[in-house]
PDB file of C-alpha atoms in Angstrom:
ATOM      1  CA  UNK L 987      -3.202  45.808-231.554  1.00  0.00           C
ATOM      2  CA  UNK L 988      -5.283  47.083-228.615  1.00  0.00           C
ATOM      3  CA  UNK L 989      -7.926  44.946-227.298  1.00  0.00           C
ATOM      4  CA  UNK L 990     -10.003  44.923-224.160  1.00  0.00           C
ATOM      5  CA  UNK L 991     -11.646  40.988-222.815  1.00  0.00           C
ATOM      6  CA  UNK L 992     -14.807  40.701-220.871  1.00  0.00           C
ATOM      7  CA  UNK L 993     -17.572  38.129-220.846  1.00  0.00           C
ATOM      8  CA  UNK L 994     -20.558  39.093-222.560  1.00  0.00           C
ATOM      9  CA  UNK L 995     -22.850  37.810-220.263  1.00  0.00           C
ATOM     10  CA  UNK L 996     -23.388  36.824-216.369  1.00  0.00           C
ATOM     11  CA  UNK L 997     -25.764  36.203-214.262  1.00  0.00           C
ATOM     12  CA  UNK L 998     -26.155  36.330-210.302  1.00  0.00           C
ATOM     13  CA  UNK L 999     -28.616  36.961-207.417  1.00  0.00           C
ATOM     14  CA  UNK L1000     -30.220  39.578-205.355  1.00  0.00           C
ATOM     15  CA  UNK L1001     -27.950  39.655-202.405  1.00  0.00           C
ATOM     16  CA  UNK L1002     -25.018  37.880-203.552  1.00  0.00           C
ATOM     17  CA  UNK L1003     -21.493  39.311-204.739  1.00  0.00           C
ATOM     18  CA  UNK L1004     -20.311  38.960-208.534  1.00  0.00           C
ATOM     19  CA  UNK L1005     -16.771  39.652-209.551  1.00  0.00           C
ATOM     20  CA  UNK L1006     -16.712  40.692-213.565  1.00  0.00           C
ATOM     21  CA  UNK L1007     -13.255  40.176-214.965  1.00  0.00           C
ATOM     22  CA  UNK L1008     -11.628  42.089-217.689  1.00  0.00           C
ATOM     23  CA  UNK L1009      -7.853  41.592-219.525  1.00  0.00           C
ATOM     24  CA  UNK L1010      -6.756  44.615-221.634  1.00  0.00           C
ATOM     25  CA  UNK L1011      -3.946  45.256-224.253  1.00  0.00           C
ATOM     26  CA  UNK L1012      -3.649  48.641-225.102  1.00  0.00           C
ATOM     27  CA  UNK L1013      -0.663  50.863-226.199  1.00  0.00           C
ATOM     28  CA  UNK L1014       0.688  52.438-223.117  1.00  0.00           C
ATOM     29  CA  UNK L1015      -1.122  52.778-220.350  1.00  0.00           C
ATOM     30  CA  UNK L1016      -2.426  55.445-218.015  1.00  0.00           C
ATOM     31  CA  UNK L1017      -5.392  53.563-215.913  1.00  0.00           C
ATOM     32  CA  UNK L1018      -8.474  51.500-215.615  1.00  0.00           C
ATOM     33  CA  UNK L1019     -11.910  52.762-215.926  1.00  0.00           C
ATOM     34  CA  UNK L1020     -15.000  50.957-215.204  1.00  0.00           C
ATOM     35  CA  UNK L1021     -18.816  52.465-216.101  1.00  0.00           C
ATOM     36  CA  UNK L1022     -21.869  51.269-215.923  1.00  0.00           C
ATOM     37  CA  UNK L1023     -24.551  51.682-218.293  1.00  0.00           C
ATOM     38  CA  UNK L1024     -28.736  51.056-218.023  1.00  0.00           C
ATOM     39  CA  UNK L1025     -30.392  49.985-221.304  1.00  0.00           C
ATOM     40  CA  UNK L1026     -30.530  53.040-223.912  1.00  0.00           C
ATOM     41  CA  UNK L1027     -28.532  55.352-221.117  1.00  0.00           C
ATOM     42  CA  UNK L1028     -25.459  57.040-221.286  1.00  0.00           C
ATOM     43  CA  UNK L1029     -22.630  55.159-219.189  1.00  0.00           C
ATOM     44  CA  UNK L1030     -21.694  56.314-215.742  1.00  0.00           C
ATOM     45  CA  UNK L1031     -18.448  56.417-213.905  1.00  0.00           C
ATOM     46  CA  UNK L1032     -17.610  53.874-211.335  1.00  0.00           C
ATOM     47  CA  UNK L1033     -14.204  53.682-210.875  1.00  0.00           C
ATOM     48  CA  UNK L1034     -10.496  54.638-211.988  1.00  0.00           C
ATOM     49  CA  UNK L1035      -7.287  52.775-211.492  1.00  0.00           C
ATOM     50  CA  UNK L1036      -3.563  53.388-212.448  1.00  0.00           C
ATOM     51  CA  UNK L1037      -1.422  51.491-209.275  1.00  0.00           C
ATOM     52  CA  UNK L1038      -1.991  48.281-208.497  1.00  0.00           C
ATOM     53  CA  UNK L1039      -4.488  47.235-205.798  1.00  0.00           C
ATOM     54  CA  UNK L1040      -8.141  47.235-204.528  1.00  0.00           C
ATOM     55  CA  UNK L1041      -9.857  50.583-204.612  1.00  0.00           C
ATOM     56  CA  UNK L1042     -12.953  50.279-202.519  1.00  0.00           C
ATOM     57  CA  UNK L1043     -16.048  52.482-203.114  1.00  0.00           C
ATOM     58  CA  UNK L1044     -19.219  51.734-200.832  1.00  0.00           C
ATOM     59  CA  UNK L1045     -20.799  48.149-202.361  1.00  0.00           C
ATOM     60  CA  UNK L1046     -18.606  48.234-205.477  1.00  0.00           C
ATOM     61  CA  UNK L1047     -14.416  47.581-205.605  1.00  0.00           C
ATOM     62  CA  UNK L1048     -12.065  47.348-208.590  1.00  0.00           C
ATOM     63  CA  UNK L1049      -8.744  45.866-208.260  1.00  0.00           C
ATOM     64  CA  UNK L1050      -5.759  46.414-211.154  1.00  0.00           C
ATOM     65  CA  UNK L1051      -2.772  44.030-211.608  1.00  0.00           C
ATOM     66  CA  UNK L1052      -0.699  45.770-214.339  1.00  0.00           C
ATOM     67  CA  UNK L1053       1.649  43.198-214.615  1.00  0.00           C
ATOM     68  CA  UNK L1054      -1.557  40.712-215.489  1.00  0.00           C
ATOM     69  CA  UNK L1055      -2.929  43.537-217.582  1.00  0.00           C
ATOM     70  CA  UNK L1056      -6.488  42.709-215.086  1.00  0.00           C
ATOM     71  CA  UNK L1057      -8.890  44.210-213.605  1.00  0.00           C
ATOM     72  CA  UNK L1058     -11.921  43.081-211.728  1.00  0.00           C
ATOM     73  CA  UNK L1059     -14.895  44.998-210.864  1.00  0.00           C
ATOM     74  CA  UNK L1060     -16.561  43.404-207.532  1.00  0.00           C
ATOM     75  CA  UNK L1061     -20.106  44.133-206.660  1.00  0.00           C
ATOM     76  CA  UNK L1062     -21.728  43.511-203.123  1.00  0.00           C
ATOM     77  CA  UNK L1063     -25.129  43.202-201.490  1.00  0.00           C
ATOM     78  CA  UNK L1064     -26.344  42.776-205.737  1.00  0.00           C
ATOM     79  CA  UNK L1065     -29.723  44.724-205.730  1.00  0.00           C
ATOM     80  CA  UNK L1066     -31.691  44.610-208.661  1.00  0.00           C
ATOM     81  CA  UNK L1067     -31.111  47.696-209.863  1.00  0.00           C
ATOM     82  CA  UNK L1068     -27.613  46.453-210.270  1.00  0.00           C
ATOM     83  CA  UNK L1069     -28.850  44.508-213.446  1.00  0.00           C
ATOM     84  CA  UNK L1070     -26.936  47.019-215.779  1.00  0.00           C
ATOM     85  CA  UNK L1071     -23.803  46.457-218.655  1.00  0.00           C
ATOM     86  CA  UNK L1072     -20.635  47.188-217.031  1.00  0.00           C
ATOM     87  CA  UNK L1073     -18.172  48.533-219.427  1.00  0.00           C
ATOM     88  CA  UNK L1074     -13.964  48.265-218.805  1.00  0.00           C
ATOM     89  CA  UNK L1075     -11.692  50.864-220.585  1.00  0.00           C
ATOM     90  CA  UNK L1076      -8.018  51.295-220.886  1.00  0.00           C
ATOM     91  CA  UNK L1077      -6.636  54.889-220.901  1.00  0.00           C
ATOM     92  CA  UNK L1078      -3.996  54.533-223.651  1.00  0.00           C
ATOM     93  CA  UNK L1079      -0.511  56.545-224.197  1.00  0.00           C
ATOM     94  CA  UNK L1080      -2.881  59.292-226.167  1.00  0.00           C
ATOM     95  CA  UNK L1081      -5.043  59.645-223.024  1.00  0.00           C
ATOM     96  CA  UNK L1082      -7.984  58.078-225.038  1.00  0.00           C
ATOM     97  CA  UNK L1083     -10.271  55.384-224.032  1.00  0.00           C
ATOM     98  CA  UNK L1084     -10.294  51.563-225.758  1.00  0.00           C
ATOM     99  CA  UNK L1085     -13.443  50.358-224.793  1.00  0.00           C
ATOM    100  CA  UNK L1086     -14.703  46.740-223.685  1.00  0.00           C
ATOM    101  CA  UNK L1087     -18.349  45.827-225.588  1.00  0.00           C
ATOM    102  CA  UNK L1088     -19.246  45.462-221.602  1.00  0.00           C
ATOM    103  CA  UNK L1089     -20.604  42.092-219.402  1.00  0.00           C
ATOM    104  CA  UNK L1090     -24.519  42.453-219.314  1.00  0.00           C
ATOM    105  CA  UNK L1091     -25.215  41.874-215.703  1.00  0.00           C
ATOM    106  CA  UNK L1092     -28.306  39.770-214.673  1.00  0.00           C
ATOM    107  CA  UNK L1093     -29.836  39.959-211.569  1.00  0.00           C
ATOM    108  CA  UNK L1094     -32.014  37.440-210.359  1.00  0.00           C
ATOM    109  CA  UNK L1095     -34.539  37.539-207.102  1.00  0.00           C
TER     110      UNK L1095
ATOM    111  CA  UNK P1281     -25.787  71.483-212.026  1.00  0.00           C
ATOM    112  CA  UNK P1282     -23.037  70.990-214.363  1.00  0.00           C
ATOM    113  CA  UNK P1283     -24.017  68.956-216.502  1.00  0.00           C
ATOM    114  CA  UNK P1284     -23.889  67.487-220.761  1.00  0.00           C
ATOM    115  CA  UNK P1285     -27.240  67.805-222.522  1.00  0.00           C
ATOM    116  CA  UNK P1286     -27.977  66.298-225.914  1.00  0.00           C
ATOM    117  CA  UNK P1287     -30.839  66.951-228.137  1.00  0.00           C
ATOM    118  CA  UNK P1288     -33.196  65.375-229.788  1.00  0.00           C
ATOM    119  CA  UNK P1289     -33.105  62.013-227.047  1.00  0.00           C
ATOM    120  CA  UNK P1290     -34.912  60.459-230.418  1.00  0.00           C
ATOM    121  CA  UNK P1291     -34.726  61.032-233.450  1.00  0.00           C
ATOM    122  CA  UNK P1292     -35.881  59.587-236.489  1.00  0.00           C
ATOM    123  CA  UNK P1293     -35.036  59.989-240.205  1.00  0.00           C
ATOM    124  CA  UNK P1294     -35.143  58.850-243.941  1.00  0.00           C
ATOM    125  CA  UNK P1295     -32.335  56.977-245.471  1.00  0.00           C
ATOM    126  CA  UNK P1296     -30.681  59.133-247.120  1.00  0.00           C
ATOM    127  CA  UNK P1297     -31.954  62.451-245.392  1.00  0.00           C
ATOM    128  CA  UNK P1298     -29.249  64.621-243.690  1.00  0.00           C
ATOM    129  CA  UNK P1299     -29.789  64.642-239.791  1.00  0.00           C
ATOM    130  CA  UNK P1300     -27.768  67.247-237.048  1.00  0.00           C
ATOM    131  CA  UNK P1301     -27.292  66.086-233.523  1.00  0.00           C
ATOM    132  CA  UNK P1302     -26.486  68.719-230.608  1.00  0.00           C
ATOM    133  CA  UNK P1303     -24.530  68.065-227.758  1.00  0.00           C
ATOM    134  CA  UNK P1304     -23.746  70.843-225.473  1.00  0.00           C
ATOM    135  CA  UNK P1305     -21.816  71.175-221.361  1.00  0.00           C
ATOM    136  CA  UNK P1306     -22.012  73.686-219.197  1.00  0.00           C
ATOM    137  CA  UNK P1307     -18.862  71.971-217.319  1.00  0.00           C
ATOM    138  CA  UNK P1308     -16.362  74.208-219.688  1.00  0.00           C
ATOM    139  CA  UNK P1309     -14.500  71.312-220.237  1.00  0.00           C
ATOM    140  CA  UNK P1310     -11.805  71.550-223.001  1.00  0.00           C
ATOM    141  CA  UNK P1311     -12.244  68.028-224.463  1.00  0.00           C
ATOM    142  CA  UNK P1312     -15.951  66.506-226.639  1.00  0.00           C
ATOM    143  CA  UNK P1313     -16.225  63.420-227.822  1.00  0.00           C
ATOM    144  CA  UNK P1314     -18.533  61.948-230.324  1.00  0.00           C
ATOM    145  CA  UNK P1315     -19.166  58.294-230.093  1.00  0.00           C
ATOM    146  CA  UNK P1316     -21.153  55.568-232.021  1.00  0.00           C
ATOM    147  CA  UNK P1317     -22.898  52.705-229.586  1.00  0.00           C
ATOM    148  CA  UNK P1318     -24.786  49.936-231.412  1.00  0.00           C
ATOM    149  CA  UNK P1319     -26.216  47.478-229.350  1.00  0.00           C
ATOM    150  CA  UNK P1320     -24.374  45.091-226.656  1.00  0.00           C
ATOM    151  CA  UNK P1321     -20.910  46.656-228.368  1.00  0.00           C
ATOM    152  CA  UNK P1322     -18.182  49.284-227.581  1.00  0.00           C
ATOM    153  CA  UNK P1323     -18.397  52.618-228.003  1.00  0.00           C
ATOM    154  CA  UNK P1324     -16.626  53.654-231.245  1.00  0.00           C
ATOM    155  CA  UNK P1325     -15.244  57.029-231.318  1.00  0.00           C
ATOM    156  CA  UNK P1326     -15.645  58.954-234.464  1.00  0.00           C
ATOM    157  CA  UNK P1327     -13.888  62.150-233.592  1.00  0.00           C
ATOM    158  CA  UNK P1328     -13.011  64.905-230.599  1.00  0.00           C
ATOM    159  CA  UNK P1329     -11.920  68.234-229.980  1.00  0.00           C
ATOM    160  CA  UNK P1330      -9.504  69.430-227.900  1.00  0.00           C
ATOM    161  CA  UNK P1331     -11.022  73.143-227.507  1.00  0.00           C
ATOM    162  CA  UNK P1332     -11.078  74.207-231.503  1.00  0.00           C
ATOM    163  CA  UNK P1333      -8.346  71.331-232.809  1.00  0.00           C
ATOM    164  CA  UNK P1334     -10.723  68.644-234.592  1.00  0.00           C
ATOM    165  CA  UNK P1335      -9.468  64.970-234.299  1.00  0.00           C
ATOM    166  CA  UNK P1336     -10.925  62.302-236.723  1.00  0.00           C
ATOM    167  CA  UNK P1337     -10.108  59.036-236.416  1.00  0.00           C
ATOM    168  CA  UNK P1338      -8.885  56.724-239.302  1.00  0.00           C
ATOM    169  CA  UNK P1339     -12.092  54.803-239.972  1.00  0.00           C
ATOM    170  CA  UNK P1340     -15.141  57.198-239.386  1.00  0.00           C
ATOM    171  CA  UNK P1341     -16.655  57.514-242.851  1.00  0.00           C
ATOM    172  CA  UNK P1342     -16.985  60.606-244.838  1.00  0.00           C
ATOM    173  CA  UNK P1343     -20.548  60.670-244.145  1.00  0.00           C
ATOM    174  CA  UNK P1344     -19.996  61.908-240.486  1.00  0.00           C
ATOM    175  CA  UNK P1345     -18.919  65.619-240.101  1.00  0.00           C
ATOM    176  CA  UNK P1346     -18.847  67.651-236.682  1.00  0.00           C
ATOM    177  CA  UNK P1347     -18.421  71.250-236.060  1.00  0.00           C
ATOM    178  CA  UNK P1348     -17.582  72.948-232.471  1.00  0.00           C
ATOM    179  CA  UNK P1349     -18.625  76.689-232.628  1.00  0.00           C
ATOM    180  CA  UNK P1350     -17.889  77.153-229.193  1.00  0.00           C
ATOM    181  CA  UNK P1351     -16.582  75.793-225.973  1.00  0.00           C
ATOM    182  CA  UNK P1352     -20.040  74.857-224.825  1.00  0.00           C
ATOM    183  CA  UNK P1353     -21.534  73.645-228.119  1.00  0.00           C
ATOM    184  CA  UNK P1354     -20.580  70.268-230.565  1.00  0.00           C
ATOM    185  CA  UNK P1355     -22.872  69.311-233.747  1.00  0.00           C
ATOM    186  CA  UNK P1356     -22.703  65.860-235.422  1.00  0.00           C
ATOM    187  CA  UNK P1357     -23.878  65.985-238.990  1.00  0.00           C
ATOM    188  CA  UNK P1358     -24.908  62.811-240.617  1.00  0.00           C
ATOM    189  CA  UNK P1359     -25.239  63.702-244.455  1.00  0.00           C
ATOM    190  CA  UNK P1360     -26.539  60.527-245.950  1.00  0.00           C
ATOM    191  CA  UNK P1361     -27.523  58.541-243.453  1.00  0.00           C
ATOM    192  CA  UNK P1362     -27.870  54.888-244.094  1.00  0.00           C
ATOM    193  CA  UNK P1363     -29.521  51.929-242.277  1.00  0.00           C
ATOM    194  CA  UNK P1364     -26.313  51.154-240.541  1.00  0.00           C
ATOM    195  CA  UNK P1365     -25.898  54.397-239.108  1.00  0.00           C
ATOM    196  CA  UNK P1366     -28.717  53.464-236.710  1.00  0.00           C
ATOM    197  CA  UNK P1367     -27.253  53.712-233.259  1.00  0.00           C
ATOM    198  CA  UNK P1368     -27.186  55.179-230.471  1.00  0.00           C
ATOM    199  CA  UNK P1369     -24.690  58.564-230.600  1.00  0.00           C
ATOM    200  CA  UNK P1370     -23.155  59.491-227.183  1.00  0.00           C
ATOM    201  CA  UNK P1371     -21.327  63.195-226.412  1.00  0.00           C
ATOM    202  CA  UNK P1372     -18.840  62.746-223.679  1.00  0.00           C
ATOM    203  CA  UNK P1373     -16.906  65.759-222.555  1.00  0.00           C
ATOM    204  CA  UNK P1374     -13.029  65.764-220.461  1.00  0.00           C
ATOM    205  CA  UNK P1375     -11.860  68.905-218.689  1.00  0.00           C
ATOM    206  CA  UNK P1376      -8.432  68.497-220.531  1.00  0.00           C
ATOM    207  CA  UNK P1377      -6.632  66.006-222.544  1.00  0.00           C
ATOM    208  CA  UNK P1378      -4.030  64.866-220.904  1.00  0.00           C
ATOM    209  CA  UNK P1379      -5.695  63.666-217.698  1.00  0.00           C
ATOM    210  CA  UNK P1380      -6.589  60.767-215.757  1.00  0.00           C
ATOM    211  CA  UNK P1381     -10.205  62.282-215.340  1.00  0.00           C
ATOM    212  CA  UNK P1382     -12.891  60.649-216.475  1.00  0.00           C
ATOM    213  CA  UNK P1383     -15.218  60.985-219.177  1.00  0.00           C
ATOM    214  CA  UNK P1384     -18.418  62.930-218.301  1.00  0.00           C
ATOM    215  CA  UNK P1385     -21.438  61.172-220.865  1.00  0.00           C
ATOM    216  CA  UNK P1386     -24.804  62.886-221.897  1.00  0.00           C
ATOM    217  CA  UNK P1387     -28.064  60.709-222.282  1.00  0.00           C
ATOM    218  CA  UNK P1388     -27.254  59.907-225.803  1.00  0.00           C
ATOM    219  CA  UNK P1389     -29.752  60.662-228.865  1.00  0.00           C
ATOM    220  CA  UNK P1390     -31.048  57.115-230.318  1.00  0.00           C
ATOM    221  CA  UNK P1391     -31.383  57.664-234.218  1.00  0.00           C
ATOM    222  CA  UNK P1392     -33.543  55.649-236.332  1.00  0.00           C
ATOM    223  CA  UNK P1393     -33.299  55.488-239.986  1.00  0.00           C
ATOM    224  CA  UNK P1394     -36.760  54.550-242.245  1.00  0.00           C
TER     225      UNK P1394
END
């Protein structure tokens, strides 16, 4: 079956860095999307992976082992409009999306 | 700008009273999506187009029905809805389907059902 792991919940503070973690097992694989998403919003694109490695994008990285089936998104310098659900998705062999039910992100002062 | 626009943001209806929500891109992208979100879970697909080809997958109930006139335009029609069926509904458009792009989302319409 497909199936996409990610902790429900975590909490960190303003300033600090927080590293969410996410294991997928999907049926063929074409890359690793991350979004975010505010209460009652629409999600937004972060980042895409498909090779192994850190992709770097301003205060926010994701990293892909495909080997591990892994990904972690890594978020600098947390501001507190970081506070957000971050939602993992594997690209499957059909080009659609398996969605994770996302890691609500606290952020404390 | 190129954006994905859905209409109403809210909406609110009767159990039981049929309800049409509008999604529409001005990104001519080849690929909508309709998705289900209910709260703190996954986004459940309940069908796409790629351009006029309808897709439904295995498990949306017969309750949900979506037409795509045009490129730009995708309805969701909920005939009977029930108290489960309150959710939030997201569009999401792709420029193609066979592509490592990502998906574009609108704001979502939150339905209520009474």
């Amino acid at each position: 079956g497909q199936n996409i792991d990610q902790p429900t919940e975590m909490t960190a503070t303003e300033g600090a860095i927080v590293q969410i973690n996410c294991t997928y097992q999907t049926s063929g694989f074409n890359g690793l999307f991350w979004y975010q998403q505010h209460a009652a919003e629409a999600p937004t694109f972060l980042s895409y992976n498909v090779l192994d490695g850190l992709e770097e994008k301003g205060r926010f990285s994701s990293f892909l082992s495909r080997s591990k089936g892994y990904s972690y998104l890594l978020l600098k310098e947390l501001q507190m409009k970081d506070s957000a659900s971050y939602l993992c998705a594997s690209l499957d062999s059909n080009y659609q999306l398996i969605w994770g039910a996302g890691t609500k992100l606290i952020i404390k002062p | 700008d190129a954006m994905v626009i859905q209409n109403p943001r809210y909406q609110v209806t009767q159990f039981g009273k049929p309800v049409t929500l509008s999604c529409s891109q001005t990104l001519n992208h080849n690929v909508m999506y309709w998705y289900q979100q209910k709260s703190s879970q996954a986004p459940k697909l309940l069908f796409h187009y790629y351009d006029k080809d309808f897709n439904n997958e295995a498990d949306t109930p017969d309750n949900f029905q979506s037409r795509r006139p045009n490129t730009s335009f995708c309805f969701l029609d909920i005939r009977s809805p029930g108290l489960g069926d309150a959710a939030m509904y997201l569009c999401a458009t792709r420029p193609t389907p066979l592509s490592y792009n990502e998906q574009f989302f609108g704001p979502g319409t939150r339905l209520t059902v009474l």
